[in-house]
Short mmCIF file of C-alpha atoms and ligand atoms in Angstrom, two decimals:
data_model
loop_
_atom_site.label_atom_id
_atom_site.label_comp_id
_atom_site.label_asym_id
_atom_site.label_seq_id
_atom_site.Cartn_x
_atom_site.Cartn_y
_atom_site.Cartn_z
CA MET Z 1 200.41 -93.07 -115.70
CA ALA Z 2 202.57 -89.91 -115.63
CA SER Z 3 202.66 -87.51 -118.58
CA GLU Z 4 205.10 -88.48 -121.35
CA GLU Z 5 205.84 -84.84 -122.16
CA LYS Z 6 209.56 -84.34 -123.02
CA VAL Z 7 210.89 -81.05 -121.69
CA GLU Z 8 214.27 -79.53 -120.96
CA LEU Z 9 214.27 -78.75 -117.25
CA LYS Z 10 216.30 -75.79 -115.97
CA ARG Z 11 216.10 -76.58 -112.26
CA GLY Z 12 216.89 -73.60 -110.07
CA LEU Z 13 217.01 -71.47 -113.25
CA ARG Z 14 220.78 -71.97 -113.10
CA ASP Z 15 222.50 -69.79 -115.75
CA VAL Z 16 219.15 -68.81 -117.29
CA TYR Z 17 219.00 -65.19 -118.47
CA ILE Z 18 215.44 -63.90 -118.05
CA ASP Z 19 215.93 -60.31 -119.25
CA ARG Z 20 218.39 -57.46 -119.73
CA THR Z 21 219.48 -54.96 -117.08
CA LYS Z 22 221.44 -51.71 -116.91
CA SER Z 23 221.63 -51.75 -113.13
CA SER Z 24 224.44 -54.12 -112.14
CA PHE Z 25 226.97 -56.40 -113.82
CA ILE Z 26 228.46 -59.51 -112.26
CA ASP Z 27 231.43 -61.43 -113.64
CA GLY Z 28 231.36 -64.56 -111.53
CA LYS Z 29 234.59 -66.00 -112.98
CA VAL Z 30 236.87 -63.17 -111.95
CA GLY Z 31 234.73 -61.83 -109.09
CA LYS Z 32 233.76 -58.43 -110.48
CA LEU Z 33 230.69 -56.34 -109.63
CA LEU Z 34 229.63 -53.03 -111.16
CA TYR Z 35 226.69 -50.78 -110.25
CA ARG Z 36 225.66 -48.73 -113.29
CA GLY Z 37 229.10 -49.52 -114.73
CA ILE Z 38 231.06 -48.32 -111.66
CA ASN Z 39 233.24 -50.86 -109.87
CA ILE Z 40 232.00 -51.86 -106.42
CA ASP Z 41 235.57 -51.40 -105.13
CA ASP Z 42 235.43 -47.67 -105.94
CA LEU Z 43 231.97 -47.32 -104.46
CA ALA Z 44 232.89 -49.19 -101.27
CA GLN Z 45 236.04 -47.11 -100.76
CA LYS Z 46 235.00 -43.67 -101.98
CA SER Z 47 231.22 -43.43 -101.97
CA THR Z 48 228.42 -43.33 -99.41
CA PHE Z 49 225.18 -45.29 -99.25
CA GLU Z 50 223.20 -42.13 -100.09
CA GLU Z 51 225.30 -41.55 -103.21
CA THR Z 52 224.98 -45.22 -104.19
CA ILE Z 53 221.18 -45.20 -103.80
CA TYR Z 54 221.05 -42.11 -106.02
CA LEU Z 55 223.30 -43.78 -108.60
CA LEU Z 56 221.08 -46.86 -108.72
CA LEU Z 57 217.74 -45.04 -108.77
CA TYR Z 58 218.64 -42.10 -111.02
CA THR Z 59 221.31 -43.89 -113.13
CA GLU Z 60 224.23 -41.51 -112.43
CA LEU Z 61 226.19 -40.14 -109.50
CA PRO Z 62 224.66 -36.99 -108.00
CA THR Z 63 226.18 -33.54 -108.08
CA GLU Z 64 226.75 -31.94 -104.70
CA SER Z 65 223.42 -30.09 -104.76
CA GLN Z 66 221.53 -33.17 -105.99
CA LEU Z 67 223.05 -35.21 -103.17
CA LYS Z 68 222.11 -32.59 -100.59
CA ALA Z 69 218.51 -32.51 -101.79
CA PHE Z 70 218.40 -36.31 -101.87
CA GLN Z 71 219.74 -36.63 -98.32
CA ALA Z 72 217.08 -34.16 -97.19
CA GLU Z 73 214.39 -36.24 -98.93
CA LEU Z 74 215.54 -39.40 -97.15
CA ILE Z 75 215.62 -37.62 -93.78
CA ALA Z 76 212.16 -36.14 -94.33
CA ASN Z 77 210.71 -39.62 -94.90
CA ARG Z 78 212.21 -41.49 -91.94
CA ALA Z 79 209.42 -41.12 -89.39
CA LEU Z 80 206.74 -43.82 -89.20
CA PRO Z 81 203.00 -43.25 -88.79
CA GLU Z 82 201.91 -43.97 -85.17
CA ASP Z 83 199.74 -46.84 -86.48
CA ILE Z 84 202.83 -48.61 -87.82
CA LEU Z 85 204.43 -48.40 -84.37
CA SER Z 86 201.23 -49.94 -82.94
CA ILE Z 87 201.44 -52.77 -85.48
CA ILE Z 88 205.09 -53.36 -84.52
CA GLU Z 89 203.98 -53.57 -80.88
CA ILE Z 90 201.38 -56.23 -81.81
CA VAL Z 91 203.86 -58.41 -83.73
CA LYS Z 92 206.90 -57.66 -81.55
CA ASP Z 93 207.55 -61.33 -80.71
CA SER Z 94 208.09 -62.24 -84.38
CA HIS Z 95 211.50 -62.50 -86.03
CA PRO Z 96 212.77 -59.00 -87.00
CA MET Z 97 212.52 -59.89 -90.70
CA ASP Z 98 208.86 -60.81 -90.23
CA VAL Z 99 208.31 -57.50 -88.45
CA LEU Z 100 210.05 -55.63 -91.27
CA ARG Z 101 207.98 -57.51 -93.87
CA THR Z 102 204.78 -56.72 -91.97
CA GLY Z 103 205.80 -53.08 -91.48
CA VAL Z 104 206.60 -52.55 -95.16
CA SER Z 105 203.38 -54.26 -96.16
CA ALA Z 106 201.36 -52.11 -93.74
CA LEU Z 107 203.05 -48.90 -94.98
CA SER Z 108 201.13 -49.39 -98.22
CA ALA Z 109 198.06 -48.17 -96.33
CA PHE Z 110 199.79 -44.83 -95.61
CA ASP Z 111 201.70 -44.13 -98.81
CA PRO Z 112 200.01 -41.53 -101.02
CA GLU Z 113 201.12 -43.32 -104.21
CA THR Z 114 200.81 -47.01 -103.34
CA GLU Z 115 198.93 -48.02 -106.49
CA ASP Z 116 200.87 -45.80 -108.91
CA ILE Z 117 203.29 -48.02 -110.81
CA SER Z 118 204.81 -45.29 -112.99
CA THR Z 119 208.63 -45.09 -112.94
CA GLU Z 120 208.58 -41.74 -111.13
CA ALA Z 121 206.18 -42.88 -108.38
CA THR Z 122 207.99 -46.22 -107.98
CA ILE Z 123 211.30 -44.42 -107.43
CA ARG Z 124 209.71 -42.00 -104.96
CA LYS Z 125 208.25 -44.98 -103.05
CA GLY Z 126 211.64 -46.73 -103.17
CA VAL Z 127 213.19 -43.68 -101.53
CA ARG Z 128 210.48 -43.60 -98.87
CA LEU Z 129 210.81 -47.31 -98.07
CA THR Z 130 214.62 -47.00 -97.94
CA ALA Z 131 214.18 -44.17 -95.43
CA GLN Z 132 211.50 -45.97 -93.38
CA ALA Z 133 212.98 -49.49 -93.15
CA PRO Z 134 215.73 -48.67 -90.58
CA THR Z 135 213.11 -46.94 -88.42
CA ILE Z 136 210.98 -50.11 -88.42
CA VAL Z 137 213.93 -52.35 -87.55
CA ALA Z 138 215.31 -50.08 -84.81
CA ALA Z 139 211.86 -49.34 -83.33
CA HIS Z 140 211.10 -53.06 -83.15
CA ALA Z 141 214.47 -53.85 -81.54
CA ARG Z 142 213.61 -51.42 -78.73
CA ILE Z 143 209.87 -52.12 -78.43
CA ARG Z 144 210.49 -55.85 -77.93
CA LYS Z 145 212.74 -54.99 -74.98
CA GLY Z 146 210.05 -52.77 -73.47
CA LYS Z 147 211.89 -49.57 -74.46
CA ASP Z 148 210.45 -46.57 -76.31
CA PRO Z 149 211.48 -46.19 -79.95
CA ILE Z 150 213.87 -43.33 -80.68
CA ALA Z 151 212.73 -40.75 -83.23
CA PRO Z 152 214.96 -40.67 -86.31
CA SER Z 153 217.76 -38.12 -86.48
CA THR Z 154 217.27 -35.14 -88.78
CA SER Z 155 220.97 -34.82 -89.50
CA LEU Z 156 222.74 -38.21 -89.47
CA ASN Z 157 223.14 -40.31 -92.61
CA GLN Z 158 221.26 -43.60 -93.12
CA ALA Z 159 223.90 -45.78 -91.45
CA ALA Z 160 224.62 -43.53 -88.45
CA ASN Z 161 220.90 -42.88 -87.97
CA PHE Z 162 220.20 -46.62 -87.83
CA LEU Z 163 222.81 -47.15 -85.10
CA TYR Z 164 221.54 -44.06 -83.29
CA MET Z 165 217.92 -45.30 -83.31
CA LEU Z 166 219.07 -48.77 -82.23
CA PHE Z 167 221.37 -47.80 -79.34
CA GLY Z 168 220.09 -44.37 -78.36
CA GLU Z 169 223.38 -42.53 -78.81
CA GLU Z 170 225.28 -41.12 -81.75
CA PRO Z 171 227.67 -43.82 -83.01
CA ASP Z 172 231.43 -43.60 -83.38
CA PRO Z 173 231.85 -42.38 -87.00
CA ARG Z 174 234.11 -45.39 -87.69
CA ASP Z 175 231.28 -47.76 -86.70
CA ALA Z 176 228.77 -45.82 -88.78
CA ARG Z 177 231.11 -45.98 -91.76
CA LEU Z 178 231.22 -49.80 -91.49
CA ILE Z 179 227.43 -49.99 -91.74
CA ASP Z 180 227.49 -47.39 -94.53
CA LYS Z 181 229.92 -49.56 -96.51
CA ASP Z 182 227.91 -52.67 -95.72
CA PHE Z 183 224.77 -51.00 -97.12
CA ILE Z 184 226.69 -50.03 -100.29
CA LEU Z 185 227.92 -53.61 -100.77
CA HIS Z 186 224.43 -55.06 -100.32
CA ALA Z 187 222.54 -52.47 -102.39
CA GLU Z 188 222.12 -54.36 -105.68
CA HIS Z 189 223.05 -57.73 -107.11
CA GLY Z 190 221.27 -58.56 -110.35
CA ILE Z 191 218.59 -61.24 -110.41
CA ASN Z 192 219.35 -62.89 -107.07
CA ALA Z 193 216.51 -64.84 -105.45
CA SER Z 194 214.88 -61.90 -103.64
CA SER Z 195 215.15 -59.58 -106.65
CA PHE Z 196 213.69 -62.33 -108.79
CA GLY Z 197 210.81 -62.57 -106.32
CA ALA Z 198 210.34 -58.81 -106.48
CA ARG Z 199 210.36 -58.92 -110.29
CA VAL Z 200 207.82 -61.78 -110.39
CA THR Z 201 205.52 -59.68 -108.21
CA ALA Z 202 206.05 -56.60 -110.40
CA SER Z 203 205.44 -58.65 -113.53
CA THR Z 204 201.79 -59.00 -112.53
CA GLN Z 205 201.73 -55.17 -112.27
CA ALA Z 206 201.43 -55.31 -108.52
CA ASP Z 207 203.03 -52.25 -106.88
CA LEU Z 208 206.38 -51.64 -105.15
CA HIS Z 209 205.11 -52.30 -101.62
CA CYS Z 210 204.01 -55.78 -102.77
CA ALA Z 211 207.34 -56.36 -104.52
CA VAL Z 212 209.49 -55.24 -101.55
CA THR Z 213 207.33 -57.33 -99.20
CA THR Z 214 208.08 -60.31 -101.45
CA GLY Z 215 211.78 -59.45 -101.53
CA ILE Z 216 211.99 -59.36 -97.75
CA GLY Z 217 210.25 -62.73 -97.50
CA VAL Z 218 212.63 -64.34 -99.99
CA LEU Z 219 215.71 -62.78 -98.40
CA LYS Z 220 214.96 -64.29 -95.00
CA GLY Z 221 216.19 -67.80 -95.82
CA PRO Z 222 219.66 -68.99 -94.71
CA ALA Z 223 220.67 -69.74 -98.32
CA HIS Z 224 220.28 -66.02 -99.12
CA GLY Z 225 220.21 -63.23 -96.53
CA GLY Z 226 220.34 -65.44 -93.45
CA ALA Z 227 223.92 -66.58 -93.99
CA ALA Z 228 225.60 -63.76 -91.99
CA GLU Z 229 223.74 -64.80 -88.85
CA GLU Z 230 224.66 -68.44 -89.44
CA VAL Z 231 228.36 -67.61 -89.95
CA MET Z 232 228.52 -65.83 -86.62
CA LYS Z 233 226.66 -68.70 -84.92
CA MET Z 234 229.30 -71.01 -86.39
CA ALA Z 235 232.13 -68.79 -85.07
CA LEU Z 236 230.52 -68.74 -81.62
CA ASP Z 237 230.06 -72.53 -81.70
CA ILE Z 238 233.71 -73.01 -82.68
CA GLY Z 239 234.76 -70.67 -79.90
CA ASP Z 240 238.51 -71.00 -80.43
CA GLU Z 241 240.63 -70.92 -83.59
CA ASP Z 242 242.30 -74.24 -82.70
CA LYS Z 243 238.91 -75.95 -82.82
CA ALA Z 244 237.98 -74.59 -86.27
CA GLU Z 245 239.57 -77.36 -88.30
CA ASP Z 246 237.76 -80.23 -86.52
CA TYR Z 247 234.48 -78.32 -86.51
CA VAL Z 248 234.52 -77.61 -90.24
CA ARG Z 249 235.73 -81.09 -91.21
CA ASN Z 250 232.96 -82.69 -89.14
CA LEU Z 251 230.37 -80.33 -90.63
CA LEU Z 252 231.45 -81.16 -94.19
CA LYS Z 253 231.71 -84.90 -93.40
CA ASP Z 254 228.07 -84.82 -92.31
CA GLY Z 255 227.07 -83.15 -95.59
CA GLY Z 256 226.66 -79.70 -94.02
CA ARG Z 257 227.49 -76.41 -95.65
CA VAL Z 258 229.86 -73.80 -94.39
CA MET Z 259 227.80 -70.65 -94.32
CA GLY Z 260 229.36 -67.62 -95.98
CA PHE Z 261 230.93 -69.84 -98.62
CA GLY Z 262 229.62 -70.55 -102.12
CA HIS Z 263 227.51 -68.57 -104.51
CA ARG Z 264 225.33 -69.38 -107.48
CA VAL Z 265 227.23 -66.95 -109.75
CA TYR Z 266 230.70 -66.39 -108.28
CA ARG Z 267 233.38 -68.99 -108.87
CA ALA Z 268 235.97 -66.61 -107.40
CA THR Z 269 235.86 -64.73 -104.10
CA ASP Z 270 232.83 -62.46 -103.96
CA PRO Z 271 234.31 -58.96 -104.58
CA ARG Z 272 232.15 -57.62 -101.74
CA ALA Z 273 233.86 -59.95 -99.24
CA PHE Z 274 237.32 -58.34 -99.62
CA HIS Z 275 236.13 -55.05 -98.16
CA LEU Z 276 234.37 -56.60 -95.21
CA LYS Z 277 237.38 -58.82 -94.49
CA ASP Z 278 239.69 -55.90 -93.72
CA ASP Z 279 236.91 -54.21 -91.79
CA ALA Z 280 236.21 -57.28 -89.65
CA LYS Z 281 239.91 -57.59 -88.81
CA GLU Z 282 240.34 -53.92 -87.90
CA LEU Z 283 237.12 -53.79 -85.92
CA GLY Z 284 238.03 -56.93 -83.96
CA GLU Z 285 241.36 -55.36 -83.01
CA ARG Z 286 239.75 -52.02 -82.13
CA LYS Z 287 237.17 -53.74 -79.90
CA GLY Z 288 239.79 -55.94 -78.27
CA GLN Z 289 238.20 -59.10 -79.70
CA PRO Z 290 240.50 -60.29 -82.51
CA LYS Z 291 239.48 -63.92 -81.93
CA TRP Z 292 236.42 -63.92 -84.19
CA PHE Z 293 238.47 -62.89 -87.19
CA SER Z 294 241.10 -65.50 -86.34
CA ILE Z 295 238.40 -68.19 -86.16
CA LEU Z 296 237.06 -67.12 -89.57
CA GLU Z 297 240.60 -67.19 -90.97
CA SER Z 298 241.02 -70.75 -89.67
CA VAL Z 299 237.71 -71.77 -91.28
CA THR Z 300 238.95 -70.24 -94.54
CA LYS Z 301 242.13 -72.33 -94.37
CA VAL Z 302 240.14 -75.57 -94.01
CA MET Z 303 237.97 -74.51 -96.96
CA GLU Z 304 240.97 -74.09 -99.29
CA PRO Z 305 240.24 -77.31 -101.30
CA TYR Z 306 236.66 -76.03 -101.80
CA THR Z 307 237.94 -72.61 -102.85
CA ARG Z 308 239.92 -74.29 -105.60
CA ARG Z 309 236.61 -75.82 -106.79
CA GLY Z 310 235.00 -72.37 -106.94
CA ILE Z 311 233.30 -72.43 -103.54
CA CYS Z 312 234.73 -69.23 -102.13
CA GLN Z 313 233.93 -66.63 -99.49
CA ASN Z 314 230.81 -64.61 -100.18
CA VAL Z 315 229.69 -61.22 -98.85
CA ASP Z 316 228.19 -62.75 -95.73
CA PHE Z 317 231.32 -64.47 -94.47
CA PHE Z 318 232.62 -61.39 -92.64
CA SER Z 319 229.52 -59.22 -92.27
CA GLY Z 320 228.15 -61.22 -89.32
CA ALA Z 321 231.35 -60.67 -87.33
CA ILE Z 322 231.14 -56.92 -88.00
CA TYR Z 323 227.53 -56.69 -86.81
CA TYR Z 324 228.35 -58.81 -83.76
CA LEU Z 325 231.32 -56.65 -82.80
CA LEU Z 326 229.13 -53.56 -83.16
CA GLY Z 327 226.80 -55.09 -80.56
CA ILE Z 328 223.91 -55.67 -82.94
CA PRO Z 329 221.68 -58.61 -81.89
CA ASP Z 330 222.19 -61.59 -84.21
CA ASP Z 331 218.56 -61.86 -85.33
CA LEU Z 332 218.84 -58.33 -86.79
CA PHE Z 333 221.62 -59.25 -89.22
CA ILE Z 334 219.33 -60.12 -92.17
CA SER Z 335 217.37 -56.92 -91.67
CA ILE Z 336 220.58 -54.94 -92.26
CA PHE Z 337 220.97 -56.72 -95.60
CA ALA Z 338 217.31 -55.88 -96.38
CA MET Z 339 217.76 -52.18 -95.50
CA GLY Z 340 220.67 -52.03 -97.94
CA ARG Z 341 218.85 -53.95 -100.68
CA ILE Z 342 215.65 -51.86 -100.97
CA PRO Z 343 217.21 -49.59 -103.65
CA GLY Z 344 218.22 -52.70 -105.63
CA TRP Z 345 214.72 -54.18 -105.45
CA THR Z 346 213.31 -50.83 -106.52
CA VAL Z 347 215.56 -50.64 -109.58
CA GLN Z 348 214.68 -54.20 -110.57
CA VAL Z 349 210.97 -53.43 -110.25
CA VAL Z 350 211.34 -50.24 -112.35
CA GLU Z 351 213.14 -52.22 -115.07
CA GLN Z 352 210.45 -54.89 -114.95
CA PHE Z 353 207.64 -52.32 -115.29
CA GLU Z 354 209.41 -50.49 -118.11
CA ASN Z 355 209.58 -53.57 -120.34
CA ASN Z 356 207.06 -55.82 -118.67
CA ILE Z 357 206.32 -59.42 -119.42
CA LEU Z 358 204.50 -61.74 -117.03
CA LEU Z 359 207.07 -64.02 -115.38
CA ARG Z 360 205.38 -67.35 -115.60
CA PRO Z 361 207.58 -70.43 -116.12
CA ARG Z 362 206.27 -73.97 -116.20
CA LEU Z 363 206.53 -77.16 -114.18
CA GLN Z 364 206.67 -80.61 -115.70
CA TYR Z 365 203.86 -82.70 -114.27
CA VAL Z 366 205.05 -86.12 -113.08
CA GLY Z 367 202.01 -87.19 -111.04
CA GLU Z 368 199.18 -89.61 -111.77
CA MET Z 369 196.91 -89.00 -114.76
CA ASP Z 370 193.16 -89.32 -115.16
CA VAL Z 371 192.50 -90.61 -111.64
CA PRO Z 372 188.76 -91.31 -111.21
CA TYR Z 373 186.94 -89.11 -108.69
CA VAL Z 374 185.59 -91.24 -105.83
CA PRO Z 375 182.56 -89.77 -104.00
CA ILE Z 376 183.28 -89.12 -100.29
CA GLU Z 377 180.90 -91.85 -99.06
CA ASP Z 378 182.82 -94.46 -101.10
CA ARG Z 379 186.38 -93.60 -99.89
N1 CMC J 1 229.77 -75.44 -98.08
C1 CMC J 1 230.06 -76.67 -98.53
N2 CMC J 1 229.72 -77.09 -99.77
C2 CMC J 1 229.10 -76.22 -100.57
C3 CMC J 1 228.78 -74.92 -100.15
C4 CMC J 1 229.16 -74.54 -98.86
N3 CMC J 1 228.87 -73.33 -98.41
N4 CMC J 1 228.14 -74.27 -101.17
C5 CMC J 1 228.05 -75.14 -102.17
N5 CMC J 1 228.62 -76.33 -101.81
C6 CMC J 1 228.73 -77.52 -102.64
C7 CMC J 1 227.42 -78.29 -102.64
O1 CMC J 1 227.34 -79.21 -101.58
C8 CMC J 1 227.46 -78.93 -103.99
O2 CMC J 1 228.29 -80.05 -103.93
P1 CMC J 1 227.98 -81.37 -104.81
O3 CMC J 1 227.99 -80.89 -106.23
O4 CMC J 1 229.07 -82.31 -104.42
O5 CMC J 1 226.61 -81.81 -104.37
C9 CMC J 1 228.16 -77.89 -104.87
O6 CMC J 1 228.92 -77.10 -103.99
C10 CMC J 1 227.20 -77.02 -105.63
O7 CMC J 1 226.25 -76.51 -104.71
P2 CMC J 1 224.83 -75.96 -105.13
O8 CMC J 1 223.93 -75.95 -103.94
O9 CMC J 1 224.34 -76.64 -106.37
O10 CMC J 1 225.18 -74.50 -105.55
P3 CMC J 1 224.17 -73.38 -105.62
O11 CMC J 1 224.64 -72.50 -106.68
O12 CMC J 1 222.78 -73.85 -105.73
O13 CMC J 1 224.36 -72.76 -104.15
C11 CMC J 1 224.39 -71.34 -102.30
C12 CMC J 1 224.61 -71.47 -103.83
C13 CMC J 1 224.72 -69.91 -101.91
C14 CMC J 1 222.96 -71.66 -101.96
C15 CMC J 1 225.35 -72.34 -101.59
O14 CMC J 1 226.68 -72.08 -101.94
C16 CMC J 1 225.19 -72.29 -100.07
O15 CMC J 1 224.28 -72.93 -99.53
N6 CMC J 1 226.08 -71.51 -99.37
C17 CMC J 1 225.93 -71.31 -97.95
C18 CMC J 1 224.89 -70.23 -97.68
C19 CMC J 1 225.42 -68.85 -97.98
O16 CMC J 1 226.53 -68.48 -97.62
N7 CMC J 1 224.57 -68.03 -98.62
C20 CMC J 1 224.89 -66.61 -98.92
C21 CMC J 1 225.02 -66.37 -100.38
S1 CMC J 1 225.76 -64.77 -100.74
C22 CMC J 1 224.58 -63.62 -100.16
C23 CMC J 1 223.45 -63.53 -101.09
O17 CMC J 1 223.59 -62.86 -102.13
O18 CMC J 1 222.38 -64.11 -100.82
#
């Protein structure tokens, strides 16, 4: 007989507050997001990823000289040990997120402070991993095609350097700015699933490499970081804006979900989506391919009844189209999210360490009780 224990289940930890944070604030009803108190709209329009990382890790915006020194620190940490490139070669047929997860995990063997979980060392490691992650992703993208990896630039910013290492030429500054903005918008987002995973890992006092490895693993799923790729697959499947209505209605009729819509916290449009919407439209026009944006607009129209129920566009609805139009292979889309999120995972891990408590919820047992053990010869 099952246990009679009466418990209040909080499945999915929906609306459960597990701790306090000073890193980011989300108002899901109105669609507002702040990093360290600063509105994401201001950061997306006026800031850079480098400045945003600094804000998250060191709690305030940098002065000019602080920013210069910080950019130099990121640049100095971009190169990968040769052994990491060899590991990438060995696992090159895996999904890029698996390669990134493996690369980050393996970097623990080369970091001078892997086991040091002090705030200072954790932040330094967060900076190093933020600098190294694009090099892993870009190196893998080339190695799997039989091409040599391109050494990181010693002058370009994070976003431009990623495109440079991926394509082998300095990007159009407008393209680099789109990735820069995308990184800013993905940098931090409270206790989302991957940050929760990172915090659970940190709560056992495991180090940042373990926590970021966890975060990357959790982010990979289509309900979290994988949605951008799925949205673009949907747009490609639809193929023409006139076919969007039938496609979406059939998908919903069969109980499917429209990727890039819905969010556990937002009941209004995700404030990050507004910025990417304008970008996706402009980029489509600039590249002579306005059709993808038109298809996404048609999908949005069909989703209007859902929007009224609080299932609105999220950050991933337009990001996939931007990556696609920039010529980035679709299986790299989640890795771009991950590259942007490393500062956020680092901040969450620092906060966890600074006021640590083991994260250890419970499960209600509903299986059989007191089943007799039958020796193997009698089964
Ligand atoms: N399309 C159609 N229906 C939806 C969708 C959607 N995208 N999202 C939620 N619903 C419906 C769902 O079917 C359910 O309906 P009912 O109550 O009739 O069964 C209701 O809304 C509540 O859904 P839920 O799964 O309980 O909500 P959740 O808070 O657990 O889900 C979510 C959040 C993001 C997993 C979900 O909205 C989803 O699967 N969206 C598509 C994937 C996606 O775009 N993910 C990216 C999230 S933003 C980037 C990030 O931060 O990770």
